mmCIF file of C-alpha atoms and ligand atoms in Angstrom:
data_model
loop_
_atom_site.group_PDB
_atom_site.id
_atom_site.type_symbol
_atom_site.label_atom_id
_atom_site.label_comp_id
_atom_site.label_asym_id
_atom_site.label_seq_id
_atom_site.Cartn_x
_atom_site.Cartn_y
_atom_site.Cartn_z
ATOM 1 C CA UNK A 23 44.957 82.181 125.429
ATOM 2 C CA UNK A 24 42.138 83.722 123.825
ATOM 3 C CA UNK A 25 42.598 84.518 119.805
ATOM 4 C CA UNK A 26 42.987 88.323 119.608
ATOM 5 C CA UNK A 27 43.517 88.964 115.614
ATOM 6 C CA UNK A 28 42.341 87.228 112.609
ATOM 7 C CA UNK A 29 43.223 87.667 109.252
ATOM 8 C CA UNK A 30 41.173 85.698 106.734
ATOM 9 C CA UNK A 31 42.037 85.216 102.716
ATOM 10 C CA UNK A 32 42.292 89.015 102.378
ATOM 11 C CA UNK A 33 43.584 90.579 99.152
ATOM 12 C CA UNK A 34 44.107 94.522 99.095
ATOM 13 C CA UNK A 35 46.057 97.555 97.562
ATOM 14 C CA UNK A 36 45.651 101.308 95.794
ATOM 15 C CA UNK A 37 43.141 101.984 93.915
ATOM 16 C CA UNK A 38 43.236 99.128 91.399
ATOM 17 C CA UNK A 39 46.291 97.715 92.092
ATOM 18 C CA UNK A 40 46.179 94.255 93.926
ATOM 19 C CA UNK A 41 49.671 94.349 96.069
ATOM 20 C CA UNK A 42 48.317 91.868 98.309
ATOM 21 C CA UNK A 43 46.792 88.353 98.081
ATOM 22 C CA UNK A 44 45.128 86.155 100.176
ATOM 23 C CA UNK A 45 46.674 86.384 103.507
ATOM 24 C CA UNK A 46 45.720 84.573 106.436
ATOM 25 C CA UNK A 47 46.859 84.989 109.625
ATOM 26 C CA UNK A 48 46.190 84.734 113.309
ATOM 27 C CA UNK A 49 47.665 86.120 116.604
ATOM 28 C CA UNK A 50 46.569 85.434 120.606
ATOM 29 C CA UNK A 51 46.053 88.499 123.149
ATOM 30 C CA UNK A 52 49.450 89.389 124.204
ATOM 31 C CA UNK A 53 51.780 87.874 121.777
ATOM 32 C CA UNK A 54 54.261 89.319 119.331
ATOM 33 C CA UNK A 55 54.509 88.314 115.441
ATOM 34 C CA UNK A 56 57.418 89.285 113.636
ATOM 35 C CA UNK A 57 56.229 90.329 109.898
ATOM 36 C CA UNK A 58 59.356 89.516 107.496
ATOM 37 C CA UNK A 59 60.167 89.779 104.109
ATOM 38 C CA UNK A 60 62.314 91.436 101.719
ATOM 39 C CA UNK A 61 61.743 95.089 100.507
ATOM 40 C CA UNK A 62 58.689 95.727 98.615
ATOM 41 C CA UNK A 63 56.428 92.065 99.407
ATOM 42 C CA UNK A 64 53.979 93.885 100.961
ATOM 43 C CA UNK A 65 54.539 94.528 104.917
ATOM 44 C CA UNK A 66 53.357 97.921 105.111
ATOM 45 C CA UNK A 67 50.706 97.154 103.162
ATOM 46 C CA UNK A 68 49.857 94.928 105.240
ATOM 47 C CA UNK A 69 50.115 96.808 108.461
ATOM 48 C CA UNK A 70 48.044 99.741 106.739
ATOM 49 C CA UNK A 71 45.223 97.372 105.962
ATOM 50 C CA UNK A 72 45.145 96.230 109.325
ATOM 51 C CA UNK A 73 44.930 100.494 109.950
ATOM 52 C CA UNK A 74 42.488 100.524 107.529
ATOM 53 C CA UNK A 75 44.917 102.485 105.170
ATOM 54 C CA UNK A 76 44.398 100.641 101.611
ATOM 55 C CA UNK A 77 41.907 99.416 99.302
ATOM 56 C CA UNK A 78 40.344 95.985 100.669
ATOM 57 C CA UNK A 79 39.213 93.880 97.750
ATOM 58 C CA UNK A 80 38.153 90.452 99.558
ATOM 59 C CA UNK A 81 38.680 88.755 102.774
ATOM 60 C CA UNK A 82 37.967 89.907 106.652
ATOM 61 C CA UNK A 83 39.513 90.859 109.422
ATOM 62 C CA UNK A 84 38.315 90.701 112.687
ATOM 63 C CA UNK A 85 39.893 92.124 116.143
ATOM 64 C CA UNK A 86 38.663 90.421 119.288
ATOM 65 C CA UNK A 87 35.542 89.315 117.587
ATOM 66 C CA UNK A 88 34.815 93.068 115.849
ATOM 67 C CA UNK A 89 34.391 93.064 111.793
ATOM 68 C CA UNK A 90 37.638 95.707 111.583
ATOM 69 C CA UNK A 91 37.211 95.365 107.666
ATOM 70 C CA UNK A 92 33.655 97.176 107.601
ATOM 71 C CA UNK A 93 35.370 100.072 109.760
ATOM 72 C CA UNK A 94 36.887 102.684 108.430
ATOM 73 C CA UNK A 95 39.834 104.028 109.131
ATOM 74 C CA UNK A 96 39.195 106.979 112.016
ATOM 75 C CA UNK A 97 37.077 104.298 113.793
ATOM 76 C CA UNK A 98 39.707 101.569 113.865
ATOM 77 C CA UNK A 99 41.433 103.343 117.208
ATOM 78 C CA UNK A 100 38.759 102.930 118.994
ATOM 79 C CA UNK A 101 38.150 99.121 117.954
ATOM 80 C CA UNK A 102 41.950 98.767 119.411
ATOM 81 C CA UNK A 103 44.209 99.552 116.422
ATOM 82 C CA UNK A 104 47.815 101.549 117.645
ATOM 83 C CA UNK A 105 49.041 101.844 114.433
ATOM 84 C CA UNK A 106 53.199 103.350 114.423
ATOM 85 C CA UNK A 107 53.523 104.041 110.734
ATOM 86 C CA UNK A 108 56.475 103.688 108.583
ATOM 87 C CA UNK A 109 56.500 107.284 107.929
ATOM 88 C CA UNK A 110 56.499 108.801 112.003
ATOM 89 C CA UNK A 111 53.045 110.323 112.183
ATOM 90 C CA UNK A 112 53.383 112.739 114.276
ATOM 91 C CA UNK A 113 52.263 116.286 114.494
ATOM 92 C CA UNK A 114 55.548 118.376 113.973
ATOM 93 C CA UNK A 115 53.848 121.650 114.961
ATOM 94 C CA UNK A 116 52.663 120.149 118.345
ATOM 95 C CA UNK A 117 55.013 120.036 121.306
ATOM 96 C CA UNK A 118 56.019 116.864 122.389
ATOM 97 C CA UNK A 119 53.384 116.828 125.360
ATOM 98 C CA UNK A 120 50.786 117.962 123.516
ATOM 99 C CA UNK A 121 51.325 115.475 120.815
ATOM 100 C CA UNK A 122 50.839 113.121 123.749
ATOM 101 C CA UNK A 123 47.447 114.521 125.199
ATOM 102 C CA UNK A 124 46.153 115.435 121.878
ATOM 103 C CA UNK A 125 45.334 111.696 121.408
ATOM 104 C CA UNK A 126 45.407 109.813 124.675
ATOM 105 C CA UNK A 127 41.840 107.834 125.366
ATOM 106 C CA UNK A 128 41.609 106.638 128.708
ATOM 107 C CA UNK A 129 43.218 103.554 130.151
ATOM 108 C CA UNK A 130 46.421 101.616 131.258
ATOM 109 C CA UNK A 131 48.846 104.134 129.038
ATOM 110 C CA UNK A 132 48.898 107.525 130.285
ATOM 111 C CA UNK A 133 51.532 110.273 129.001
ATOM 112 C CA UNK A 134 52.883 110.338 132.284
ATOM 113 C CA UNK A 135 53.992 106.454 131.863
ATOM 114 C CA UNK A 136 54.981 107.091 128.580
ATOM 115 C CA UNK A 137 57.493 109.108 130.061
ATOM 116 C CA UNK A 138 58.638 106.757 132.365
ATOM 117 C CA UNK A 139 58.867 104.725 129.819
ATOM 118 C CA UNK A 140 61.194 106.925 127.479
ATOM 119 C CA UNK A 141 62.933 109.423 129.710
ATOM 120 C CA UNK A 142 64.329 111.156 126.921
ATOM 121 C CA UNK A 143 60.583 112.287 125.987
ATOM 122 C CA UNK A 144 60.219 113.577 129.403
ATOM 123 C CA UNK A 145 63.264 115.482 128.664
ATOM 124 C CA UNK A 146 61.685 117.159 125.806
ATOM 125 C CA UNK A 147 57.925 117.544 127.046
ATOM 126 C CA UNK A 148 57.752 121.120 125.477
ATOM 127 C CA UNK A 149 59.714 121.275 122.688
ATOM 128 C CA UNK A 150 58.079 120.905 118.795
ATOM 129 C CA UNK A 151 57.829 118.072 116.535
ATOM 130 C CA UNK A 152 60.629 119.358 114.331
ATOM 131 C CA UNK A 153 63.234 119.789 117.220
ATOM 132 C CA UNK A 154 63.401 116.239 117.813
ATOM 133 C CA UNK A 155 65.986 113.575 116.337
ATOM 134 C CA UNK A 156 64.842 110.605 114.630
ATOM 135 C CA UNK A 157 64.994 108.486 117.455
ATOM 136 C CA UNK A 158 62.813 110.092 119.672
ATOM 137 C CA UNK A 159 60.494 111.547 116.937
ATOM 138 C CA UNK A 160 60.086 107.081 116.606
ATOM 139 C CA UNK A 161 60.238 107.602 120.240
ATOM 140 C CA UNK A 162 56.925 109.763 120.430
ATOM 141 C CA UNK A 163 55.472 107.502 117.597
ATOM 142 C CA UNK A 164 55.218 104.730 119.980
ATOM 143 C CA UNK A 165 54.163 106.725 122.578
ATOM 144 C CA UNK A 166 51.547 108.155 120.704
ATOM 145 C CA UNK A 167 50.355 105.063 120.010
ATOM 146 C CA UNK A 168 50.584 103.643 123.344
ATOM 147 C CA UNK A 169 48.100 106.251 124.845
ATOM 148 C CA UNK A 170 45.339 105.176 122.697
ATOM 149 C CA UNK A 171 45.407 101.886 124.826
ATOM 150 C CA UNK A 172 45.471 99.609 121.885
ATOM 151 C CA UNK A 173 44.617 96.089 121.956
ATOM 152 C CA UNK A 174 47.105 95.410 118.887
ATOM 153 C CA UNK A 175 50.076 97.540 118.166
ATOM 154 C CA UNK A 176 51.130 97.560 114.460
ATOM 155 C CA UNK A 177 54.986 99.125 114.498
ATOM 156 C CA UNK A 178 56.321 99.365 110.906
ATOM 157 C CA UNK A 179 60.170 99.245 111.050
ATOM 158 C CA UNK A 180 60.304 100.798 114.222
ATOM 159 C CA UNK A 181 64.305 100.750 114.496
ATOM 160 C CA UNK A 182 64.398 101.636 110.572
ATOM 161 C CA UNK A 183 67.541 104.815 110.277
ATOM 162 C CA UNK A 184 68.058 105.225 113.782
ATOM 163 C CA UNK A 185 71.637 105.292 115.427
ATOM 164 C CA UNK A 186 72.724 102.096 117.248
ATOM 165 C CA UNK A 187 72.243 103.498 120.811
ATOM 166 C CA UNK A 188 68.539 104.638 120.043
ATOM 167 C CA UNK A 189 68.152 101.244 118.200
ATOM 168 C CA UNK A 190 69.234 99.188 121.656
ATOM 169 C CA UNK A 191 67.279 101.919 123.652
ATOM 170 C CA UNK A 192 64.011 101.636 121.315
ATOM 171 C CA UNK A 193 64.465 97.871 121.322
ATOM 172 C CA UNK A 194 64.172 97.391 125.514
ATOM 173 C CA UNK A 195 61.062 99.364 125.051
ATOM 174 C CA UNK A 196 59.579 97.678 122.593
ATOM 175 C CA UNK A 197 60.932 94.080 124.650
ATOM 176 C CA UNK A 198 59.028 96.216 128.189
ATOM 177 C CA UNK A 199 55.343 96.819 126.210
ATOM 178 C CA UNK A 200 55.305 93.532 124.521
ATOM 179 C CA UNK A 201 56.694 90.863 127.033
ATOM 180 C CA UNK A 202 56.183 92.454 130.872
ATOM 181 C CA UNK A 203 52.884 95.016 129.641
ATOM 182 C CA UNK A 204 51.524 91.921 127.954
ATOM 183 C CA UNK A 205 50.416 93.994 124.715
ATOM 184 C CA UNK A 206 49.586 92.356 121.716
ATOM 185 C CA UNK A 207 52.231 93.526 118.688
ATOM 186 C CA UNK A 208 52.969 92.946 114.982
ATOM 187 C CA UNK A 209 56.827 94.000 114.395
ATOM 188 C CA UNK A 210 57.864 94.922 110.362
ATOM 189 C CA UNK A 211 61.567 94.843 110.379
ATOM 190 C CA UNK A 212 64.247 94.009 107.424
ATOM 191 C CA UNK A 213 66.641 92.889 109.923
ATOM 192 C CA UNK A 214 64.886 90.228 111.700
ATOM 193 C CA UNK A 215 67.614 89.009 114.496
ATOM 194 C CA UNK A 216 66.204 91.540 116.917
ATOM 195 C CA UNK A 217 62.845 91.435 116.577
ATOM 196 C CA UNK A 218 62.597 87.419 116.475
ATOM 197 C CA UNK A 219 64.004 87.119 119.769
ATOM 198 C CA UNK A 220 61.371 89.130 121.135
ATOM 199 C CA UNK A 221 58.379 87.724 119.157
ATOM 200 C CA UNK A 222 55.853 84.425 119.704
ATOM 201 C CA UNK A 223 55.472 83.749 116.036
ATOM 202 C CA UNK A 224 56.841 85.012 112.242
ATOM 203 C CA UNK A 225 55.058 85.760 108.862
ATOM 204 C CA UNK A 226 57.201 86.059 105.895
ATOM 205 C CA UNK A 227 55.770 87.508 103.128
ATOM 206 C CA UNK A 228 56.992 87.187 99.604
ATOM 207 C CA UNK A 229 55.028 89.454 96.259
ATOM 208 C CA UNK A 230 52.117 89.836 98.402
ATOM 209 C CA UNK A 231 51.750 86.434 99.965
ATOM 210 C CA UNK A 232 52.140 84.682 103.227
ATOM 211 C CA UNK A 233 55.599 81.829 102.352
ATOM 212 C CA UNK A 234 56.063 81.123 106.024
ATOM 213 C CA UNK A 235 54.286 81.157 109.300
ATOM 214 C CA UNK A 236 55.674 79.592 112.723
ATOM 215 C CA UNK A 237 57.187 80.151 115.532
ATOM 216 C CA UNK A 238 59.528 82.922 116.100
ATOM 217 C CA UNK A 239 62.010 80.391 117.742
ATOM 218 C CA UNK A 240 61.960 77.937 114.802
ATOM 219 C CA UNK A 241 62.782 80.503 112.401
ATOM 220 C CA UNK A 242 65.750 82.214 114.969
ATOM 221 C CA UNK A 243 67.059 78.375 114.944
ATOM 222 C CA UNK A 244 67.248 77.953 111.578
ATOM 223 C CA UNK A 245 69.527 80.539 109.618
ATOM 224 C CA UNK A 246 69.312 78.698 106.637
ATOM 225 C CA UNK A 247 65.745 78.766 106.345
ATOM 226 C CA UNK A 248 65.244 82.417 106.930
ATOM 227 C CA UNK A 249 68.533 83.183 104.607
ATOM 228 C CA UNK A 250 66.498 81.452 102.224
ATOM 229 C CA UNK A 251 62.950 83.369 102.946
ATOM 230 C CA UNK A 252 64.552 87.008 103.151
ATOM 231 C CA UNK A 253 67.542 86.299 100.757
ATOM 232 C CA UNK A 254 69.852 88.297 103.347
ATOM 233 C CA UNK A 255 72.757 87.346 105.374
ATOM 234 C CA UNK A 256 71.379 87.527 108.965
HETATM 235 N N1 LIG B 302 50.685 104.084 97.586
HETATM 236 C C1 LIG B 302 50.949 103.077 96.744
HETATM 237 N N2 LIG B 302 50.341 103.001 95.525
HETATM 238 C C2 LIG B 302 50.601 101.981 94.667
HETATM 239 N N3 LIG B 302 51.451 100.975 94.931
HETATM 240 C C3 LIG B 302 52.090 100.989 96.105
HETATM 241 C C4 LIG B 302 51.885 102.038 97.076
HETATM 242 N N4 LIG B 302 52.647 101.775 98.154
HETATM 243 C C5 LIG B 302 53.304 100.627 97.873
HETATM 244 N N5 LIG B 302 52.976 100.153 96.652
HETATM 245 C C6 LIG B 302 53.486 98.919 96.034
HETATM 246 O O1 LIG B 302 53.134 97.810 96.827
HETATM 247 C C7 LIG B 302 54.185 96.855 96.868
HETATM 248 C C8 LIG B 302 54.509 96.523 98.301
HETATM 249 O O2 LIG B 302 55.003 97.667 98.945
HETATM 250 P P1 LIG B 302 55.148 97.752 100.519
HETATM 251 O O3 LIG B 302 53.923 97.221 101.147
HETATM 252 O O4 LIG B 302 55.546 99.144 100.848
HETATM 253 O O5 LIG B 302 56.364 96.738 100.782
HETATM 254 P P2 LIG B 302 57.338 96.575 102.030
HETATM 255 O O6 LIG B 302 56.780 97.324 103.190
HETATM 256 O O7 LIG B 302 57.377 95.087 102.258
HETATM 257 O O8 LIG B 302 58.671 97.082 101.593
HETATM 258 C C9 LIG B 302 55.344 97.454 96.092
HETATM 259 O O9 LIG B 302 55.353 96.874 94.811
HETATM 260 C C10 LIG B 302 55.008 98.910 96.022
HETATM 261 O O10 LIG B 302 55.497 99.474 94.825
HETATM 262 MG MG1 LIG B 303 57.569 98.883 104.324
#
């Protein structure tokens, strides 16, 4: 499978604050890598300077064979970026719909299969931003993202606060775009049972740096190993 992501000794952070340091890391078109670690290492950093979010001090980045680091942020959608930030982006005083068409570029993801992808969006196709639960403001997040037809989706705790129903309900979706759409995906989550069973491969991040990278499978297999990494009972 051809590479899709590359990630190549890069350091960033705010302003001059260096949260990040030398990270490497690759990932094929279509597959899923589960980015671990314990609160405050550095995955949303991460994630946001894959969106182009942070101050990048060294290193490159390059999505299917475009120089992402020399793009700035508002340009990064278009070079493939579907970036689902920690903090739900989306535009409160916009109805659900229009939050929809407001960014969809053409391709593959249309509103109308977002819907089918989350009925309980297509339930709530005209009402705001601020009359929707957490769930399906994450919900509309995705979907958001999805309509930009990204070749890399970047979902930052995705399942982080929401109910256990949504969770399961969030979780098949996620399972649909990544393993039957074929979409390439990096997955931040603190709780990392979930998530490994539907990724390829796993980065664990420790202070800023990468302390593990394999397969998704290896690290599932061995509890001991990822007790050790993310210091949690899993
Ligand atoms: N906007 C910011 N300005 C300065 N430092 C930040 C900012 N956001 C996060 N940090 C610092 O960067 C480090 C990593 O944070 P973060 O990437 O959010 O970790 P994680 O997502 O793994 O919990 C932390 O020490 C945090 O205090
Ligand atoms: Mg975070």
């Amino acid at each position: 499978m051809a590479e899709l992501l590359r990630v190549e000794g890069v350091s960033a952070g705010y302003g001059e604050a260096v949260v990040l340091s030398n990270i490497s890391l690759a990932l094929e078109e279509g597959q899923t890598l589960a980015l671990l670690g314990r609160n405050g290492t550095g995955k949303t950093t991460l994630i946001n300077t894959l969106a182009g979010a942070t101050r990048q001090h060294a290193g490159s980045i390059t999505l299917g064979g475009v120089a992402l680091h020399k793009l700035p942020a508002h340009e990064r959608a278009a070079a493939g970026i579907g970036w689902v930030p920690q903090e739900r982006n989306i535009f409160k005083s916009l109805t659900v719909d229009e939050n929809l068409t407001a960014v969809a570029r053409p391709g593959a993801w249309t509103p109308e299969r977002v819907y089918g992808m989350f009925p309980r969006l297509a339930e709530r196709k005209s009402n705001l931003g601020t009359q929707l639960s957490g769930g399906e403001q994450q919900m509309l997040a995705v979907g958001r993202a999805l309509v930009l037809n990204p070749k890399l989706l970047l979902l930052d705790e995705p399942l982080e606060g929401l109910a256990p129903i949504i969770v399961e309900e969030l979780l098949k979706a996620i399972r649909r775009i990544t393993r039957e759409e074929g979409l390439a995906a990096i997955i931040v989550e603190q709780h990392p049972q979930a998530i490994l069973k539907i990724s390829d491969s796993a980065v664990v991040l420790d202070r800023g740096t990468v302390v593990h990278a394999g397969s998704a499978l290896d690290l599932l297999q061995r509890p001991a190993l990822l007790d050790r990494l993310l210091g949690v009972a899993c």
